Amino acid sequence: MISFSCISPCKLNLFLYITGRRPDGYHDLQTLFCLLDYGDMMHFSVNDDKEINLLTDFGFPKEDNLIYKAAKMLKEYTKSTKGCSIAIDKILPQGGGLGGGSSNAATTLLVLNKLWNTNLSEDELAAIGKQLGADVPVFVRGKSAFAEGVGEKLSPLELPKRYYLVHTPNCHVSTKAVFGDPKLKRDSKKRSLNELLNQPFNNDFTPTVRKNYYEVGQALDRLVKYGPAFMSGSGSSCFVSFNEKADAVKALEDFDPQEGKSFIASSVNLSPVLTALNEFLN
């Protein structure tokens, strides 16, 4: 039996602008994805019984879980006769804007593609991932990237190494509800990446989320004493960056664990999944 474990990393949206609403009801975005060296630990083992076993209980049917869906779609697409068991040490919050579920799905596609020897290309895996969610392709490709469209048009780029203090307050932000808010800003000017990188960053979701979730406003107001503070995705996680890890560790002391989940992580330009797979295969 082949077994493999790796971190399924989270992401931050360093900026996020909504440039319009599409005829299909989705929204066009411009956002900068930054991958972190922090996330859920996933454990895979391959077997020959053809079954996909999700060993971790999420409290809802496995058929509704993105991990199971990703494995099943890969199996059906490739007609693989192999099976697997998957377990996860879940530490990323749901509804936090960190892309945990999307990352778990992408990690499943990347790992099983290797362990099952199905040998799909990155483009094929990203196409499968897109059917599972708009954020899945960036985790499949495994690189920090500038994204447009609904998030599927990706341009990889190298970001300078920074340390991020991330705080997720004790509230769950509904992405659907935020997108449905009539006062949500949807008309940001579409700009080039160079323009966006050379102006102060912003997140168009922030005013709407602050209005409806006071805990997010509290988090941003506490973080801003250390530098520009932002919300990731549609919330609720908020973050601030540091040049030195020691400064981030010191700032972490300001956050009471009872008020939410906080952690410190470093930005990475290559996903820990790809790094681990390269080491495993070599």
Tab-separated table of C-alpha atoms in Angstrom:
chain	number	residue	atom	x	y	z
A	1	MET	CA	0.000	0.000	0.000
A	2	ILE	CA	1.318	3.448	-0.945
A	3	SER	CA	0.793	6.197	1.652
A	4	PHE	CA	1.471	9.902	1.404
A	5	SER	CA	0.821	12.948	3.603
A	6	CYS	CA	1.169	16.663	2.913
A	7	ILE	CA	-0.072	20.104	3.911
A	8	SER	CA	-3.083	21.350	1.956
A	9	PRO	CA	-2.252	25.066	2.015
A	10	CYS	CA	-4.481	28.086	2.437
A	11	LYS	CA	-4.389	31.332	0.489
A	12	LEU	CA	-4.840	35.038	1.059
A	13	ASN	CA	-6.321	37.529	-1.385
A	14	LEU	CA	-3.857	40.396	-1.072
A	15	PHE	CA	-6.308	42.534	-3.047
A	16	LEU	CA	-9.712	41.825	-4.528
A	17	TYR	CA	-11.776	44.010	-6.859
A	18	ILE	CA	-15.178	43.259	-8.374
A	19	THR	CA	-15.222	44.694	-11.887
A	20	GLY	CA	-18.732	43.697	-12.957
A	21	ARG	CA	-21.547	41.183	-12.922
A	22	ARG	CA	-21.724	38.634	-15.716
A	23	PRO	CA	-24.888	37.598	-17.612
A	24	ASP	CA	-24.715	34.192	-15.882
A	25	GLY	CA	-24.982	35.865	-12.471
A	26	TYR	CA	-21.333	35.391	-11.535
A	27	HIS	CA	-18.983	38.315	-10.968
A	28	ASP	CA	-15.775	39.322	-12.730
A	29	LEU	CA	-12.871	39.823	-10.353
A	30	GLN	CA	-9.296	40.942	-10.229
A	31	THR	CA	-7.432	39.436	-7.304
A	32	LEU	CA	-3.940	38.528	-6.150
A	33	PHE	CA	-3.635	35.039	-4.657
A	34	CYS	CA	-0.832	34.487	-2.169
A	35	LEU	CA	-0.198	30.897	-1.012
A	36	LEU	CA	0.888	30.240	2.576
A	37	ASP	CA	2.920	27.419	4.129
A	38	TYR	CA	0.043	26.626	6.481
A	39	GLY	CA	-3.042	24.466	6.166
A	40	ASP	CA	-4.773	21.166	6.802
A	41	MET	CA	-2.688	17.982	6.884
A	42	MET	CA	-4.067	15.399	4.459
A	43	HIS	CA	-3.257	11.683	4.498
A	44	PHE	CA	-3.689	9.419	1.472
A	45	SER	CA	-3.324	5.674	1.015
A	46	VAL	CA	-3.945	3.832	-2.242
A	47	ASN	CA	-5.588	0.437	-2.491
A	48	ASP	CA	-6.886	-1.895	-5.167
A	49	ASP	CA	-10.459	-2.272	-3.925
A	50	LYS	CA	-11.691	0.563	-6.194
A	51	GLU	CA	-13.443	2.320	-3.292
A	52	ILE	CA	-12.997	5.958	-2.247
A	53	ASN	CA	-13.029	6.057	1.555
A	54	LEU	CA	-13.207	9.380	3.381
A	55	LEU	CA	-12.091	8.489	6.894
A	56	THR	CA	-12.733	11.867	8.503
A	57	ASP	CA	-16.301	12.627	9.550
A	58	PHE	CA	-17.330	16.140	8.533
A	59	GLY	CA	-20.852	15.795	9.900
A	60	PHE	CA	-22.517	15.591	6.482
A	61	PRO	CA	-22.680	12.960	3.701
A	62	LYS	CA	-19.325	12.277	2.039
A	63	GLU	CA	-20.991	12.711	-1.359
A	64	ASP	CA	-21.319	16.435	-0.554
A	65	ASN	CA	-17.657	16.811	0.402
A	66	LEU	CA	-15.262	18.443	-2.076
A	67	ILE	CA	-12.532	15.944	-1.220
A	68	TYR	CA	-14.738	12.999	-2.133
A	69	LYS	CA	-16.099	14.792	-5.199
A	70	ALA	CA	-12.565	15.522	-6.444
A	71	ALA	CA	-11.462	11.897	-6.040
A	72	LYS	CA	-14.625	10.602	-7.713
A	73	MET	CA	-14.326	13.011	-10.655
A	74	LEU	CA	-10.682	12.058	-11.197
A	75	LYS	CA	-11.543	8.367	-11.023
A	76	GLU	CA	-14.401	8.719	-13.513
A	77	TYR	CA	-12.400	10.951	-15.882
A	78	THR	CA	-9.412	8.592	-15.977
A	79	LYS	CA	-11.349	5.315	-15.502
A	80	SER	CA	-8.841	4.355	-12.831
A	81	THR	CA	-9.418	0.960	-11.224
A	82	LYS	CA	-7.635	1.948	-8.019
A	83	GLY	CA	-9.157	3.150	-4.782
A	84	CYS	CA	-7.994	5.225	-1.835
A	85	SER	CA	-8.524	6.185	1.771
A	86	ILE	CA	-8.266	9.848	2.724
A	87	ALA	CA	-8.070	11.406	6.178
A	88	ILE	CA	-7.563	15.039	7.112
A	89	ASP	CA	-6.450	16.934	10.207
A	90	LYS	CA	-8.718	19.939	9.680
A	91	ILE	CA	-7.465	23.207	11.179
A	92	LEU	CA	-8.564	25.804	8.618
A	93	PRO	CA	-11.909	27.438	9.437
A	94	GLN	CA	-14.858	27.115	7.095
A	95	GLY	CA	-16.230	30.387	5.742
A	96	GLY	CA	-12.984	32.169	6.518
A	97	GLY	CA	-11.976	33.244	3.019
A	98	LEU	CA	-8.803	31.136	3.152
A	99	GLY	CA	-9.836	28.629	0.483
A	100	GLY	CA	-9.538	25.566	2.718
A	101	GLY	CA	-12.164	23.436	0.962
A	102	SER	CA	-10.894	24.399	-2.485
A	103	SER	CA	-7.344	23.570	-1.439
A	104	ASN	CA	-8.422	20.181	-0.081
A	105	ALA	CA	-10.072	19.373	-3.420
A	106	ALA	CA	-7.007	20.491	-5.394
A	107	THR	CA	-4.660	18.546	-3.121
A	108	THR	CA	-6.773	15.440	-3.687
A	109	LEU	CA	-6.546	15.853	-7.463
A	110	LEU	CA	-2.784	16.465	-7.424
A	111	VAL	CA	-1.919	13.624	-5.069
A	112	LEU	CA	-4.173	10.945	-6.533
A	113	ASN	CA	-3.074	11.869	-10.050
A	114	LYS	CA	0.409	10.789	-8.961
A	115	LEU	CA	-0.470	7.881	-6.681
A	116	TRP	CA	-2.936	6.402	-9.171
A	117	ASN	CA	-0.505	7.025	-12.057
A	118	THR	CA	-3.258	8.667	-14.080
A	119	ASN	CA	-0.760	11.220	-15.427
A	120	LEU	CA	-3.162	14.028	-16.295
A	121	SER	CA	-1.625	17.363	-17.230
A	122	GLU	CA	-1.872	20.431	-15.031
A	123	ASP	CA	-4.380	21.920	-17.483
A	124	GLU	CA	-6.582	18.813	-17.308
A	125	LEU	CA	-6.518	18.813	-13.507
A	126	ALA	CA	-7.320	22.535	-13.416
A	127	ALA	CA	-10.287	21.966	-15.746
A	128	ILE	CA	-11.641	19.291	-13.405
A	129	GLY	CA	-10.975	21.565	-10.444
A	130	LYS	CA	-12.870	24.465	-11.978
A	131	GLN	CA	-16.025	22.348	-11.916
A	132	LEU	CA	-15.620	22.042	-8.144
A	133	GLY	CA	-15.094	25.745	-7.450
A	134	ALA	CA	-13.536	28.927	-8.826
A	135	ASP	CA	-10.620	28.846	-6.359
A	136	VAL	CA	-9.621	25.231	-7.015
A	137	PRO	CA	-7.477	25.893	-10.143
A	138	VAL	CA	-5.046	28.227	-8.341
A	139	PHE	CA	-4.327	25.469	-5.821
A	140	VAL	CA	-3.972	22.897	-8.616
A	141	ARG	CA	-1.401	25.059	-10.367
A	142	GLY	CA	0.245	25.642	-7.012
A	143	LYS	CA	1.687	29.102	-7.533
A	144	SER	CA	0.889	32.568	-6.283
A	145	ALA	CA	-0.984	34.266	-9.083
A	146	PHE	CA	-2.909	37.247	-10.391
A	147	ALA	CA	-6.434	36.116	-11.265
A	148	GLU	CA	-9.179	37.552	-13.459
A	149	GLY	CA	-12.578	36.409	-14.719
A	150	VAL	CA	-14.292	34.480	-11.928
A	151	GLY	CA	-10.800	33.580	-10.736
A	152	GLU	CA	-9.941	31.037	-13.402
A	153	LYS	CA	-7.676	33.232	-15.585
A	154	LEU	CA	-4.381	32.861	-13.750
A	155	SER	CA	-1.041	34.588	-14.305
A	156	PRO	CA	1.620	33.144	-11.963
A	157	LEU	CA	4.031	35.587	-10.356
A	158	GLU	CA	6.754	35.662	-7.729
A	159	LEU	CA	5.831	37.480	-4.528
A	160	PRO	CA	8.385	38.653	-1.958
A	161	LYS	CA	8.549	36.538	1.183
A	162	ARG	CA	6.445	37.989	3.981
A	163	TYR	CA	5.127	36.717	7.287
A	164	TYR	CA	1.395	37.022	7.814
A	165	LEU	CA	-0.571	37.216	11.022
A	166	VAL	CA	-4.011	35.860	10.137
A	167	HIS	CA	-6.969	36.162	12.497
A	168	THR	CA	-10.354	34.535	11.857
A	169	PRO	CA	-12.996	35.888	14.269
A	170	ASN	CA	-15.754	33.688	15.628
A	171	CYS	CA	-18.252	34.382	12.861
A	172	HIS	CA	-19.155	32.650	9.619
A	173	VAL	CA	-19.536	34.952	6.621
A	174	SER	CA	-21.931	33.733	3.950
A	175	THR	CA	-20.339	34.373	0.557
A	176	LYS	CA	-23.732	34.008	-1.097
A	177	ALA	CA	-25.275	36.628	1.202
A	178	VAL	CA	-22.389	39.060	0.683
A	179	PHE	CA	-22.585	38.721	-3.116
A	180	GLY	CA	-26.326	39.305	-2.872
A	181	ASP	CA	-26.052	42.533	-0.913
A	182	PRO	CA	-27.438	45.341	-3.131
A	183	LYS	CA	-24.839	47.789	-1.766
A	184	LEU	CA	-21.846	45.602	-2.644
A	185	LYS	CA	-19.392	47.514	-4.862
A	186	ARG	CA	-19.406	45.857	-8.277
A	187	ASP	CA	-17.965	48.548	-10.530
A	188	SER	CA	-14.253	48.738	-9.779
A	189	LYS	CA	-12.242	49.858	-12.765
A	190	LYS	CA	-10.432	47.042	-14.546
A	191	ARG	CA	-6.703	47.747	-14.391
A	192	SER	CA	-3.442	46.153	-15.419
A	193	LEU	CA	-1.477	44.126	-12.898
A	194	ASN	CA	1.252	46.765	-12.918
A	195	GLU	CA	-1.280	49.457	-11.998
A	196	LEU	CA	-2.750	47.339	-9.230
A	197	LEU	CA	0.626	46.495	-7.717
A	198	ASN	CA	1.618	50.146	-7.599
A	199	GLN	CA	-1.305	51.491	-5.608
A	200	PRO	CA	-2.678	50.775	-2.133
A	201	PHE	CA	-4.431	47.406	-2.009
A	202	ASN	CA	-8.113	47.025	-1.192
A	203	ASN	CA	-10.889	44.425	-0.998
A	204	ASP	CA	-14.304	45.400	-2.374
A	205	PHE	CA	-16.063	42.990	0.009
A	206	THR	CA	-14.797	44.722	3.136
A	207	PRO	CA	-17.406	47.521	3.611
A	208	THR	CA	-20.296	45.077	3.186
A	209	VAL	CA	-18.806	42.498	5.539
A	210	ARG	CA	-17.870	45.103	8.158
A	211	LYS	CA	-21.437	46.383	8.092
A	212	ASN	CA	-22.947	42.957	8.750
A	213	TYR	CA	-20.294	41.270	10.901
A	214	TYR	CA	-18.958	43.528	13.648
A	215	GLU	CA	-16.345	40.907	14.637
A	216	VAL	CA	-14.583	41.450	11.302
A	217	GLY	CA	-14.446	45.199	11.899
A	218	GLN	CA	-12.973	44.593	15.348
A	219	ALA	CA	-10.295	42.330	13.884
A	220	LEU	CA	-9.319	44.834	11.201
A	221	ASP	CA	-9.189	47.674	13.730
A	222	ARG	CA	-6.876	45.660	15.963
A	223	LEU	CA	-4.597	44.534	13.133
A	224	VAL	CA	-4.191	47.968	11.566
A	225	LYS	CA	-1.913	49.129	14.403
A	226	TYR	CA	0.758	46.884	12.859
A	227	GLY	CA	0.317	48.004	9.251
A	228	PRO	CA	-2.255	47.923	6.436
A	229	ALA	CA	-4.846	45.274	7.376
A	230	PHE	CA	-7.063	43.460	4.921
A	231	MET	CA	-9.778	40.854	4.693
A	232	SER	CA	-9.191	37.726	2.594
A	233	GLY	CA	-11.796	36.795	0.000
A	234	SER	CA	-15.300	37.450	1.260
A	235	GLY	CA	-14.142	37.041	4.859
A	236	SER	CA	-14.083	36.503	7.696
A	237	SER	CA	-10.299	36.064	8.001
A	238	CYS	CA	-8.232	39.244	8.258
A	239	PHE	CA	-4.482	39.673	8.004
A	240	VAL	CA	-1.479	41.972	8.250
A	241	SER	CA	2.034	41.332	6.928
A	242	PHE	CA	5.491	41.629	8.487
A	243	ASN	CA	9.047	41.543	7.186
A	244	GLU	CA	10.261	39.683	10.265
A	245	LYS	CA	8.666	36.623	11.850
A	246	ALA	CA	9.574	37.828	15.350
A	247	ASP	CA	7.409	40.923	14.866
A	248	ALA	CA	4.458	38.778	13.804
A	249	VAL	CA	4.935	36.520	16.835
A	250	LYS	CA	4.932	39.550	19.121
A	251	ALA	CA	1.725	40.906	17.534
A	252	LEU	CA	0.046	37.525	17.940
A	253	GLU	CA	0.041	38.109	21.711
A	254	ASP	CA	-2.709	40.701	21.199
A	255	PHE	CA	-5.216	38.070	20.084
A	256	ASP	CA	-7.221	36.045	22.579
A	257	PRO	CA	-7.854	32.452	21.362
A	258	GLN	CA	-11.411	32.755	22.690
A	259	GLU	CA	-12.100	35.536	20.156
A	260	GLY	CA	-11.179	33.422	17.155
A	261	LYS	CA	-8.392	31.473	15.522
A	262	SER	CA	-5.041	33.133	14.835
A	263	PHE	CA	-1.864	31.865	13.224
A	264	ILE	CA	1.374	33.032	11.625
A	265	ALA	CA	2.487	31.751	8.235
A	266	SER	CA	4.986	32.573	5.535
A	267	SER	CA	4.135	33.263	1.920
A	268	VAL	CA	5.374	30.695	-0.593
A	269	ASN	CA	5.584	30.864	-4.358
A	270	LEU	CA	5.268	27.092	-4.779
A	271	SER	CA	2.591	25.021	-3.060
A	272	PRO	CA	3.746	22.678	-0.264
A	273	VAL	CA	1.805	19.944	-2.097
A	274	LEU	CA	4.017	20.206	-5.175
A	275	THR	CA	7.147	20.426	-3.033
A	276	ALA	CA	6.169	17.302	-1.083
A	277	LEU	CA	5.218	15.372	-4.214
A	278	ASN	CA	8.522	16.228	-5.880
A	279	GLU	CA	10.433	14.961	-2.829
A	280	PHE	CA	8.272	11.826	-2.595
A	281	LEU	CA	8.720	10.890	-6.235
A	282	ASN	CA	12.443	11.586	-6.295
